[in-house]
PDB file of C-alpha atoms and ligand atoms in Angstrom:
ATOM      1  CA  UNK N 212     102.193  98.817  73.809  1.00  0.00           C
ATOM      2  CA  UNK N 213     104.582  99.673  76.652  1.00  0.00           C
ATOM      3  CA  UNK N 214     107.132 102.277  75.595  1.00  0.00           C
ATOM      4  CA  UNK N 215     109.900 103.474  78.363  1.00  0.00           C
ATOM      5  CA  UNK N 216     112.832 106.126  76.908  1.00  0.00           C
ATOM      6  CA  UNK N 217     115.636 106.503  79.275  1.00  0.00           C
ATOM      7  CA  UNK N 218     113.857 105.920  82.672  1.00  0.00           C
ATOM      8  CA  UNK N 219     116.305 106.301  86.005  1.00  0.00           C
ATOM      9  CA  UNK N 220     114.925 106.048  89.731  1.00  0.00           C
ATOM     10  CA  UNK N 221     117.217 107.319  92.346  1.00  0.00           C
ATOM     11  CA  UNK N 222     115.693 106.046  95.831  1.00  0.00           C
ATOM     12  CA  UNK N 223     117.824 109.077  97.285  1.00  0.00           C
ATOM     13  CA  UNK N 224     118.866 112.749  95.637  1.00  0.00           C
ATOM     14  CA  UNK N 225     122.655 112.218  94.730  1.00  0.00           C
ATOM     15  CA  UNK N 226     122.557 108.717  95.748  1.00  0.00           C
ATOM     16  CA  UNK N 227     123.307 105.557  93.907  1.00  0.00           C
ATOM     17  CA  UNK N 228     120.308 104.989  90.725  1.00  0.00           C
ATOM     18  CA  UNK N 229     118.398 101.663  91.076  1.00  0.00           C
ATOM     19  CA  UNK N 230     117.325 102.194  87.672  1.00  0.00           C
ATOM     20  CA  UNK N 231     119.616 103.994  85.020  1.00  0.00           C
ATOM     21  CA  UNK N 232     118.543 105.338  81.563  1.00  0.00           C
ATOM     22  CA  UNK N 233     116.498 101.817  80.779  1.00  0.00           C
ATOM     23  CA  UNK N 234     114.811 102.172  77.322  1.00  0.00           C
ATOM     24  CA  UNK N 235     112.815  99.460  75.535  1.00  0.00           C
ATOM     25  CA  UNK N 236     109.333  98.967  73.625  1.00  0.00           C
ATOM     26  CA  UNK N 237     107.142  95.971  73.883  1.00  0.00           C
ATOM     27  CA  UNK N 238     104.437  95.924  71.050  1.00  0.00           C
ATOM     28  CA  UNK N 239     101.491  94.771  71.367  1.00  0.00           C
ATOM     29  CA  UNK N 240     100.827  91.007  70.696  1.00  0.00           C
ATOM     30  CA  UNK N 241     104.775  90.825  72.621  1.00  0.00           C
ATOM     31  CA  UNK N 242     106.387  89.252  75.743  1.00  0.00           C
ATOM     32  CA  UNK N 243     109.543  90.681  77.169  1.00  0.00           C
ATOM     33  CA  UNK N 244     111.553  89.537  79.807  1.00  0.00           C
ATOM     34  CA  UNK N 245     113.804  91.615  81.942  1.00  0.00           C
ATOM     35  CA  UNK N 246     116.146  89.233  83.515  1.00  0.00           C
ATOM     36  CA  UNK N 247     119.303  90.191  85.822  1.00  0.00           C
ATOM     37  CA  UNK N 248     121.012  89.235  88.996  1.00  0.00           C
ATOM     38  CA  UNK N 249     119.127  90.320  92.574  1.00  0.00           C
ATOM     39  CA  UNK N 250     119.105  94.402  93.182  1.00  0.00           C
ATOM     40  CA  UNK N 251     119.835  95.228  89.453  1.00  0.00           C
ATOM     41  CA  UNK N 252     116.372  97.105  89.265  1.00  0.00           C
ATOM     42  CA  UNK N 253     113.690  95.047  87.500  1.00  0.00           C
ATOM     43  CA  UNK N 254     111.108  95.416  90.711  1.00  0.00           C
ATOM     44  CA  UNK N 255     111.873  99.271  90.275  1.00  0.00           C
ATOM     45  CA  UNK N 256     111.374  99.370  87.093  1.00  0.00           C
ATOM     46  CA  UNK N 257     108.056  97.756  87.248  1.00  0.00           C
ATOM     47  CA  UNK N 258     107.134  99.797  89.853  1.00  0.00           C
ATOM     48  CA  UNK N 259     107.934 102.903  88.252  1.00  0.00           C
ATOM     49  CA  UNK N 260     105.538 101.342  85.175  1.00  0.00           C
ATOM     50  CA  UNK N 261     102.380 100.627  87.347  1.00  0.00           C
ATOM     51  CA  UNK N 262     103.218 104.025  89.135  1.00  0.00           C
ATOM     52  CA  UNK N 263     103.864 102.661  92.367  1.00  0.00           C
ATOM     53  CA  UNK N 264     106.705 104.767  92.014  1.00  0.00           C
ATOM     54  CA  UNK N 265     108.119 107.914  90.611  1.00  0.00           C
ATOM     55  CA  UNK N 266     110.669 107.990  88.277  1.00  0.00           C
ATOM     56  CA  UNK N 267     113.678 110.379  88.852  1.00  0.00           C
ATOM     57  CA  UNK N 268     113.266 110.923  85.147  1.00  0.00           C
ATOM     58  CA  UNK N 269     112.771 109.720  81.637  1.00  0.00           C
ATOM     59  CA  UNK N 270     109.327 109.101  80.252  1.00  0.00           C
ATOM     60  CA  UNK N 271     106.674 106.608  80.115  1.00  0.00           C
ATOM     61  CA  UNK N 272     103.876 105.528  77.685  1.00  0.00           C
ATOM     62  CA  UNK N 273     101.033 102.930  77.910  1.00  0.00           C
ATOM     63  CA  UNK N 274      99.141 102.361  74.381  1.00  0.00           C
ATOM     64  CA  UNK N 275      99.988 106.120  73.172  1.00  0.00           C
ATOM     65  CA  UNK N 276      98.812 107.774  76.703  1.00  0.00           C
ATOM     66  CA  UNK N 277     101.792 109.514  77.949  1.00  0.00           C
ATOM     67  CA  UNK N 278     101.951 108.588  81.960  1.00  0.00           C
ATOM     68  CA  UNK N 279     102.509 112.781  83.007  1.00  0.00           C
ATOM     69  CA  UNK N 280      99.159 113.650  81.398  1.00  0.00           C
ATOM     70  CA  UNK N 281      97.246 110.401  82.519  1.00  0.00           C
ATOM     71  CA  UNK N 282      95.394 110.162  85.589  1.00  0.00           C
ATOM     72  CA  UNK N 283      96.908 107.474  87.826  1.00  0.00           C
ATOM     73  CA  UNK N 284      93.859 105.542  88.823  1.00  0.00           C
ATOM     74  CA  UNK N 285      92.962 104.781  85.107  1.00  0.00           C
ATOM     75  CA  UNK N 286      96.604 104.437  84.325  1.00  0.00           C
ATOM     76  CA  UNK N 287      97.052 101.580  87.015  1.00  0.00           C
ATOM     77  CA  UNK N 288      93.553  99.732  85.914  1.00  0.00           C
ATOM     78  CA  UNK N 289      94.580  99.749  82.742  1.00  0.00           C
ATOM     79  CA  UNK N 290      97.220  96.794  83.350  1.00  0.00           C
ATOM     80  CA  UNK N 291      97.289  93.569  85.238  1.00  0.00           C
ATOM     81  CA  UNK N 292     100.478  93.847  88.162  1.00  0.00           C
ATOM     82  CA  UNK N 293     101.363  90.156  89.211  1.00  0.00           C
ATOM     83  CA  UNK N 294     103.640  91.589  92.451  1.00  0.00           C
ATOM     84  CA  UNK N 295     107.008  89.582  93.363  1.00  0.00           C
ATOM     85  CA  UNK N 296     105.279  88.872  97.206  1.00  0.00           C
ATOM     86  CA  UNK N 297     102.155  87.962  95.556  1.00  0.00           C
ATOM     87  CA  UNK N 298     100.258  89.931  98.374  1.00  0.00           C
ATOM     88  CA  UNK N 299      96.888  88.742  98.977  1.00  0.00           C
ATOM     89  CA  UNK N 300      94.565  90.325 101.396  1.00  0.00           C
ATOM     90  CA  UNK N 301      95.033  87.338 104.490  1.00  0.00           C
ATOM     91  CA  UNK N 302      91.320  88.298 105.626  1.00  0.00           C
ATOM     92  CA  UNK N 303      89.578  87.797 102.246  1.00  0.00           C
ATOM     93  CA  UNK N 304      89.033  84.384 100.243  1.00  0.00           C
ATOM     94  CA  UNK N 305      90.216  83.539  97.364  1.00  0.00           C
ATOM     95  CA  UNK N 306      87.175  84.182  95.607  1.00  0.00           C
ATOM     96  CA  UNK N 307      87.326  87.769  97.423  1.00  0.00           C
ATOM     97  CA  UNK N 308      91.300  88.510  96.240  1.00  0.00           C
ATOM     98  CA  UNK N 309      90.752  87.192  92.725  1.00  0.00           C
ATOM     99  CA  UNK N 310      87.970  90.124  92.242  1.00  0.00           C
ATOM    100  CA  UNK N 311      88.732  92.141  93.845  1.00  0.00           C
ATOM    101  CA  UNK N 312      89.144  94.863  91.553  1.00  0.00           C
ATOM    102  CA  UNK N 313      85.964  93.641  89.625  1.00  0.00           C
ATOM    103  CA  UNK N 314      83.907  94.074  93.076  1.00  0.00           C
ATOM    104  CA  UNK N 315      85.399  97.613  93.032  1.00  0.00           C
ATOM    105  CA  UNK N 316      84.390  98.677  89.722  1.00  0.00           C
ATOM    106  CA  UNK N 317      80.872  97.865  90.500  1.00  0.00           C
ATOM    107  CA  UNK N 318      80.878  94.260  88.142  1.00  0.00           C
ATOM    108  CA  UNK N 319      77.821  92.612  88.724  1.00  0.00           C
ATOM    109  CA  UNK N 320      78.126  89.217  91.150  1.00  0.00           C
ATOM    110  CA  UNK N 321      77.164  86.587  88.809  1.00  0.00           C
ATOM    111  CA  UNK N 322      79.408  88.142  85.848  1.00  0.00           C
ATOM    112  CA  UNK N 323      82.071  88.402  88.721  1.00  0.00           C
ATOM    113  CA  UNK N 324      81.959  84.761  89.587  1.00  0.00           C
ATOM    114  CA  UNK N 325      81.762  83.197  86.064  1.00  0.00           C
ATOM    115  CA  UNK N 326      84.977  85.321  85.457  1.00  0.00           C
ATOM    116  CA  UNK N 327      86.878  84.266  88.503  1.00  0.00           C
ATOM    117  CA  UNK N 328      85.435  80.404  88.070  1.00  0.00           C
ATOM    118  CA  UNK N 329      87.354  80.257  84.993  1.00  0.00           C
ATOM    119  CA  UNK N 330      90.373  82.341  85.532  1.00  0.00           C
ATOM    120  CA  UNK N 331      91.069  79.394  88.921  1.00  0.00           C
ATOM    121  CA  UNK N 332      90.460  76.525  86.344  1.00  0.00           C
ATOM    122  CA  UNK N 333      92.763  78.491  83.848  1.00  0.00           C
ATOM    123  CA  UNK N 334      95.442  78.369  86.757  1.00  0.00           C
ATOM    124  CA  UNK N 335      94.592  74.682  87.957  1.00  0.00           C
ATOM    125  CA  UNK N 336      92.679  75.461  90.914  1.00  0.00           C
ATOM    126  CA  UNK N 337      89.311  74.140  91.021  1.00  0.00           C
ATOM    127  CA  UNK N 338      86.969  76.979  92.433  1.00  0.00           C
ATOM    128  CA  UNK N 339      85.100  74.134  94.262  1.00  0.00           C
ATOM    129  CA  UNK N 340      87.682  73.434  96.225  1.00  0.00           C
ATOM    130  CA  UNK N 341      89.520  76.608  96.318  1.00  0.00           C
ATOM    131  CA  UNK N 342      86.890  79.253  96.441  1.00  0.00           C
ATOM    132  CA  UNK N 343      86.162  79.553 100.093  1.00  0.00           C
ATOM    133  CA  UNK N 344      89.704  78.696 101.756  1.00  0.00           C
ATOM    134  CA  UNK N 345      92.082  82.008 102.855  1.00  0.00           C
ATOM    135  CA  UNK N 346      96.050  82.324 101.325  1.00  0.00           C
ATOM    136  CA  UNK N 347      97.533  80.874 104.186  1.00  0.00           C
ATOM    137  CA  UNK N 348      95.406  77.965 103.593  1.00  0.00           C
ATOM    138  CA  UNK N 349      97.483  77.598 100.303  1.00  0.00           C
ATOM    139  CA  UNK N 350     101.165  76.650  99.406  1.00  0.00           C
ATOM    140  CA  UNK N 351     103.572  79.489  98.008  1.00  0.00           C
ATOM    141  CA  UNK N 352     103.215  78.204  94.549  1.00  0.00           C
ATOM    142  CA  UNK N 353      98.888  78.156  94.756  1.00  0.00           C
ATOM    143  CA  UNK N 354      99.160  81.654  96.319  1.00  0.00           C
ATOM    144  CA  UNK N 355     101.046  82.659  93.413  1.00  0.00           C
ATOM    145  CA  UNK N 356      98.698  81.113  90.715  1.00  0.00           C
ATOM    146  CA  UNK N 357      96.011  83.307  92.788  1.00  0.00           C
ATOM    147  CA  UNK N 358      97.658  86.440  91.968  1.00  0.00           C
ATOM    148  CA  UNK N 359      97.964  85.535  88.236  1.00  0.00           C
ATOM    149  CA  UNK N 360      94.025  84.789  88.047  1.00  0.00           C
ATOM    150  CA  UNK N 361      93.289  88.413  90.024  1.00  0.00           C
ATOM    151  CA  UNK N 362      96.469  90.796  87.642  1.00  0.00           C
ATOM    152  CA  UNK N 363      93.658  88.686  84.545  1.00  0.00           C
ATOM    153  CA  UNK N 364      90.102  89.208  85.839  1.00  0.00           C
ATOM    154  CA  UNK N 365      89.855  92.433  84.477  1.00  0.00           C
ATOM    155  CA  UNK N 366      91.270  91.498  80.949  1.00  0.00           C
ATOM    156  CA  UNK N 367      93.805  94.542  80.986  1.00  0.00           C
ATOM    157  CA  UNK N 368      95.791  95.428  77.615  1.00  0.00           C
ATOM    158  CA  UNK N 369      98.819  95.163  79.553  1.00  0.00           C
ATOM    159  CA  UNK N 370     100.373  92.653  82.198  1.00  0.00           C
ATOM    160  CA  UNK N 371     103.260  93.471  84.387  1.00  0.00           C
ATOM    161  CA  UNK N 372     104.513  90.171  86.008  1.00  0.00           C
ATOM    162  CA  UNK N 373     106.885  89.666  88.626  1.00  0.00           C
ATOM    163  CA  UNK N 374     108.245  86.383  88.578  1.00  0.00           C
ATOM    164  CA  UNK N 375     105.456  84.844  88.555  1.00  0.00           C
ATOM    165  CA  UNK N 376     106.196  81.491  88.027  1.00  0.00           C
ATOM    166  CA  UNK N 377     108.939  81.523  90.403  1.00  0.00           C
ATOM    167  CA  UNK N 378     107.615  79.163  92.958  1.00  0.00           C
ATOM    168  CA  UNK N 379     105.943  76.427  90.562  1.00  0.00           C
ATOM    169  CA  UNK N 380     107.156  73.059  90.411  1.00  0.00           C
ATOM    170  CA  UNK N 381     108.499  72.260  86.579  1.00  0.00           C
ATOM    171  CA  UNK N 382     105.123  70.703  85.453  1.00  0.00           C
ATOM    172  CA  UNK N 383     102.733  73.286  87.043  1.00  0.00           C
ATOM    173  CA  UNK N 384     105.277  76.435  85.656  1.00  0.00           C
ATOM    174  CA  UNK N 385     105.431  73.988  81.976  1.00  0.00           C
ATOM    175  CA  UNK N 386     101.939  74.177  81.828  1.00  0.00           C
ATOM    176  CA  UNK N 387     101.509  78.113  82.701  1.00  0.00           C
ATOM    177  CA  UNK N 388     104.173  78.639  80.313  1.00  0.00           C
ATOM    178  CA  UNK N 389     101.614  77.356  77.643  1.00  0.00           C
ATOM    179  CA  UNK N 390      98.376  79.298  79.320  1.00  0.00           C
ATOM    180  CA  UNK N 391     100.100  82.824  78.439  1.00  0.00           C
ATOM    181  CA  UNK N 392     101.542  81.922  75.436  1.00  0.00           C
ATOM    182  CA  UNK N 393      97.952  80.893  74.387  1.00  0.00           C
ATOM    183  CA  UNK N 394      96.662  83.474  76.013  1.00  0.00           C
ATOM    184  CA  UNK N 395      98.605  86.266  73.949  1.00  0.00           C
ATOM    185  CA  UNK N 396      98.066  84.648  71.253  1.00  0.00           C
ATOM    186  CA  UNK N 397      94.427  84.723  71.362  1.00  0.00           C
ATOM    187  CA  UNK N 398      94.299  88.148  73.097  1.00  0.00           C
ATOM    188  CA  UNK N 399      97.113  90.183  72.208  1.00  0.00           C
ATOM    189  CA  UNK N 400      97.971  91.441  75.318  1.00  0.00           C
ATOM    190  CA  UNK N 401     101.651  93.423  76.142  1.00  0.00           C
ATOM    191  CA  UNK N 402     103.356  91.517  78.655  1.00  0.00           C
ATOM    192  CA  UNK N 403     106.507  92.205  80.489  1.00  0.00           C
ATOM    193  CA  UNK N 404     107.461  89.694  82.778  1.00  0.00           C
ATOM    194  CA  UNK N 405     110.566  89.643  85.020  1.00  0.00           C
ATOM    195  CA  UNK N 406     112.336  85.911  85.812  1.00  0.00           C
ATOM    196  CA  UNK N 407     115.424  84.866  86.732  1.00  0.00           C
ATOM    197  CA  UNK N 408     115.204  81.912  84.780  1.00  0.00           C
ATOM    198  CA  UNK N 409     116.710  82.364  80.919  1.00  0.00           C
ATOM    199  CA  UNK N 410     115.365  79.163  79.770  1.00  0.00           C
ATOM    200  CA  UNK N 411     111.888  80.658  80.713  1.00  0.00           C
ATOM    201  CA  UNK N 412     112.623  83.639  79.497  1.00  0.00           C
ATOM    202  CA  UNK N 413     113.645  82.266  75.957  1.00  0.00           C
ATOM    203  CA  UNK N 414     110.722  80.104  75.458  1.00  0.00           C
ATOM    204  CA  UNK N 415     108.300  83.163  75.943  1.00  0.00           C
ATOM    205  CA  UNK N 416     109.556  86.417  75.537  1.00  0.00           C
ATOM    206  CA  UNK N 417     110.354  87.649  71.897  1.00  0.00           C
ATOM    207  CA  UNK N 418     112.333  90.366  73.309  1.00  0.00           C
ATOM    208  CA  UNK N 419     114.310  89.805  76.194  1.00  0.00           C
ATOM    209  CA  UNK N 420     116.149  92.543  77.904  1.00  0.00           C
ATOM    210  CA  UNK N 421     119.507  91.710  80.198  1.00  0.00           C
ATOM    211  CA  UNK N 422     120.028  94.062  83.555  1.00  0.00           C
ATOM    212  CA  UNK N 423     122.940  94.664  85.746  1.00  0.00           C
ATOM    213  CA  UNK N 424     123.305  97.249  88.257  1.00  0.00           C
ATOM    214  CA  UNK N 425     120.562  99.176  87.073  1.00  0.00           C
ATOM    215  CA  UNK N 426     120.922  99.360  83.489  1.00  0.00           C
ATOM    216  CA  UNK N 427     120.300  97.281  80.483  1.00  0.00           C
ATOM    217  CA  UNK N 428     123.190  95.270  78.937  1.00  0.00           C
ATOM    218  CA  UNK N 429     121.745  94.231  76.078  1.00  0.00           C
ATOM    219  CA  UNK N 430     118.447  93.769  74.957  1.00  0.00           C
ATOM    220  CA  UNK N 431     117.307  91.640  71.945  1.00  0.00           C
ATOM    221  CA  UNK N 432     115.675  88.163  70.483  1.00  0.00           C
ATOM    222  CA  UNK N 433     117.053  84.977  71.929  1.00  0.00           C
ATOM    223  CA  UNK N 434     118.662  84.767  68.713  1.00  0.00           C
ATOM    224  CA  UNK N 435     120.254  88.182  68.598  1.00  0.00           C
ATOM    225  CA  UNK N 436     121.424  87.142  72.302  1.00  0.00           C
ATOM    226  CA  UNK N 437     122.829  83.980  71.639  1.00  0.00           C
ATOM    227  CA  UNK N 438     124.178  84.478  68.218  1.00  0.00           C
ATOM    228  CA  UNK N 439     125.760  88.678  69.502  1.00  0.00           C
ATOM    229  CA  UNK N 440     126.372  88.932  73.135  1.00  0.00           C
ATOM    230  CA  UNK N 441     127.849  92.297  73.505  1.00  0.00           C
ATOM    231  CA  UNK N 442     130.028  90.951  76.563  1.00  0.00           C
ATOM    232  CA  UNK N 443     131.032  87.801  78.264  1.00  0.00           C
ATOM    233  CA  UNK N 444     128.500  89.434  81.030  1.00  0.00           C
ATOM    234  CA  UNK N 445     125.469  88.446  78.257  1.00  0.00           C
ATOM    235  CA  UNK N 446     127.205  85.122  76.684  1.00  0.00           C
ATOM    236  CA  UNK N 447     126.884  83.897  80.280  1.00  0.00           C
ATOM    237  CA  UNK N 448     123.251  84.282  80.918  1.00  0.00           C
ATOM    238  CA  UNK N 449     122.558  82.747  77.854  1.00  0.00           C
ATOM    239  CA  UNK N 450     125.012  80.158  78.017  1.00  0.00           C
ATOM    240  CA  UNK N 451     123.191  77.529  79.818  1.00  0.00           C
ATOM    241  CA  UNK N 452     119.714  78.107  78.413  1.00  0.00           C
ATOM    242  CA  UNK N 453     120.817  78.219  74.752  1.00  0.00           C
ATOM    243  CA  UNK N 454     120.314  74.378  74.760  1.00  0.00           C
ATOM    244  CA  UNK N 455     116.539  74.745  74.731  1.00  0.00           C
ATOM    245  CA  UNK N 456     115.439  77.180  72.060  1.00  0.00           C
ATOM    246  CA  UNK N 457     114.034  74.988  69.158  1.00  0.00           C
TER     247      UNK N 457
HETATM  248  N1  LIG A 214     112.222 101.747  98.586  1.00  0.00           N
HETATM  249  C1  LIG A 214     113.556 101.651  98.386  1.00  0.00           C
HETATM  250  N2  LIG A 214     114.405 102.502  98.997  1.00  0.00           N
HETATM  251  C2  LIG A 214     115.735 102.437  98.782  1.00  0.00           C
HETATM  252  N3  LIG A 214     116.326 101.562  97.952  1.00  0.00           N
HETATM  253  C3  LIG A 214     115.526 100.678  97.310  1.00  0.00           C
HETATM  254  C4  LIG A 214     114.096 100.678  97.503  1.00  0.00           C
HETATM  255  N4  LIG A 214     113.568  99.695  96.726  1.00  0.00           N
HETATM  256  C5  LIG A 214     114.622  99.104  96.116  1.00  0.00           C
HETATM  257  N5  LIG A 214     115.782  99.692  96.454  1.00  0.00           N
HETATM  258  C6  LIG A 214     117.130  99.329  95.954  1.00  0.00           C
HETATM  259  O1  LIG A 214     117.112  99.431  94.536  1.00  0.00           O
HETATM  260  C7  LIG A 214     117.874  98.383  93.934  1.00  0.00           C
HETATM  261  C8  LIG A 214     117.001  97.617  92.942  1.00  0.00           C
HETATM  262  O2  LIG A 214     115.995  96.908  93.668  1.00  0.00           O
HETATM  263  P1  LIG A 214     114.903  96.006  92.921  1.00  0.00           P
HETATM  264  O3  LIG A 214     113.911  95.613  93.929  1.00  0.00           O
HETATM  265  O4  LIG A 214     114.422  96.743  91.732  1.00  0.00           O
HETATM  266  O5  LIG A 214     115.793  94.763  92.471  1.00  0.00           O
HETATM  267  P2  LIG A 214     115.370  93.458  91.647  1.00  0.00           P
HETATM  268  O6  LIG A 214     116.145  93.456  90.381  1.00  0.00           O
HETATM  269  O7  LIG A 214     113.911  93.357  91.546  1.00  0.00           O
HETATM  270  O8  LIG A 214     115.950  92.286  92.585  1.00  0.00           O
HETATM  271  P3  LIG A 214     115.359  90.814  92.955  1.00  0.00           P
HETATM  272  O9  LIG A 214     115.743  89.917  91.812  1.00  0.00           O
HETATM  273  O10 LIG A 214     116.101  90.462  94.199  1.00  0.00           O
HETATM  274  O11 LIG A 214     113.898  90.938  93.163  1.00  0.00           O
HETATM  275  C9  LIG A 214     118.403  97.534  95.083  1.00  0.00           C
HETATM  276  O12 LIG A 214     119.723  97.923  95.361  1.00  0.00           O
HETATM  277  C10 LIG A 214     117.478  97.876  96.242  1.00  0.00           C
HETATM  278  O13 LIG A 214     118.134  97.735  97.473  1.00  0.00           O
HETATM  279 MG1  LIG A 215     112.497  92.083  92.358  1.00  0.00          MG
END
């Protein structure tokens, strides 16, 4: 369960706010989507989430553990962060980004590699041929599937994702589409994705949360989206995706 009440982020004291009184809940067993135009703060508010960031103010809670009295170590392992840059270590393998963490926690080797063996074959790429070779051995959209198999290797409650699928071709990001919906469904995780894509957005998130200039519009089901928009601002994000809800 991710719970955020009125969280702002000013990058300067007095300045303008990235991020301005943004309040939602994502149960667990949930997807949400924050989707908004470029600069309206969903990178921010991540941030401020995996504690990457400060908040200027407003609180933040993670499964009942309020993020002032948490330590931030456990607080960040505690969730899976699929970054926007994807960011893998250029020295390492793939093997060697994907566990990273695991390798860092002290996970035994062989429990390691079983783990990461399946995550690549969960994200179509084969370890054998994948394993050994570095990122920029990889296209954008393989790089990216690598940073969804290392935010999963530990199993974390919670998933923060980026736009993750941002770079997939339509079949690849179809297909991944169907992996996390399984995936919740099987594991009940909380996931809060960002994507600029409302289509996407509708077909996994059951709450989906609209951003401009900082602050949410409007935040609701597709359903509550399509059939309410508060504003013309709203009616036109949804407009060309409506097509494809079911
Ligand atoms: N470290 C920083 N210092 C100052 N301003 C920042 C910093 N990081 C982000 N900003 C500003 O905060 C605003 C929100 O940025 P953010 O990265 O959250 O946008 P976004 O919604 O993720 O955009 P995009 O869709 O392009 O990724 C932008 O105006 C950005 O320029
Ligand atoms: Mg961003």
């Amino acid at each position: 369960m991710i719970h955020v009440e009125k969280l702002s982020k000013q990058f300067q004291d007095g300045g303008a706010y990235a991020v301005r009184d943004v309040s939602f809940h994502v149960d667990k067993g949930q997807i949400a989507c924050l989707i908004g135009s470029s600069g309206c703060g969903k990178t921010t508010t991540l941030r401020m989430i995996n504690r990457l960031l400060e908040p200027s103010s407003g609180s933040i809670s993670i499964n009942g553990v309020e993020y002032q009295s948490s330590d931030p170590i456990a607080w960040r392992r505690g969730m899976g962060y699929v970054v926007q840059s994807v960011g893998l270590m250029p020295h390492m393998t793939i093997r060697q980004n994907i566990e990273i963490l695991s390798r860092a926690m002290g996970r035994e080797r062989s429990e390691r590699r079983k783990r990461s063996r399946k995550l690549m074959d969960m994200v179509g790429l084969p370890p054998d041929g994948f394993s050994d070779r570095y990122p920029d051995e990889l296209s954008g959209g393989q790089q990216q599937r690598v940073g969804i198999a290392r935010a999963l290797m530990e199993d974390p409650p919670v998933l923060l994702m980026d736009e993750p699928f941002g770079a997939l071709d339509p079949i690849i990001r179809s297909s991944m589409h169907e992996e996390l919906i399984q995936l919740n469904r099987q594991l009940q995780k909380t996931i809060l994705m960002v994507t600029h894509d409302m289509s996407e957005a509708f077909k996994l998130g059951n709450l989906i949360a609209i951003m401009d200039q900082g602050s949410i519009v409007q935040q609701g089901t597709p359903r509550q989206l399509i059939d309410q928009p508060v504003n013309e601002f709203v009616a036109n994000f949804c407009r060309g995706a409506a097509l494809d809800l079911p």
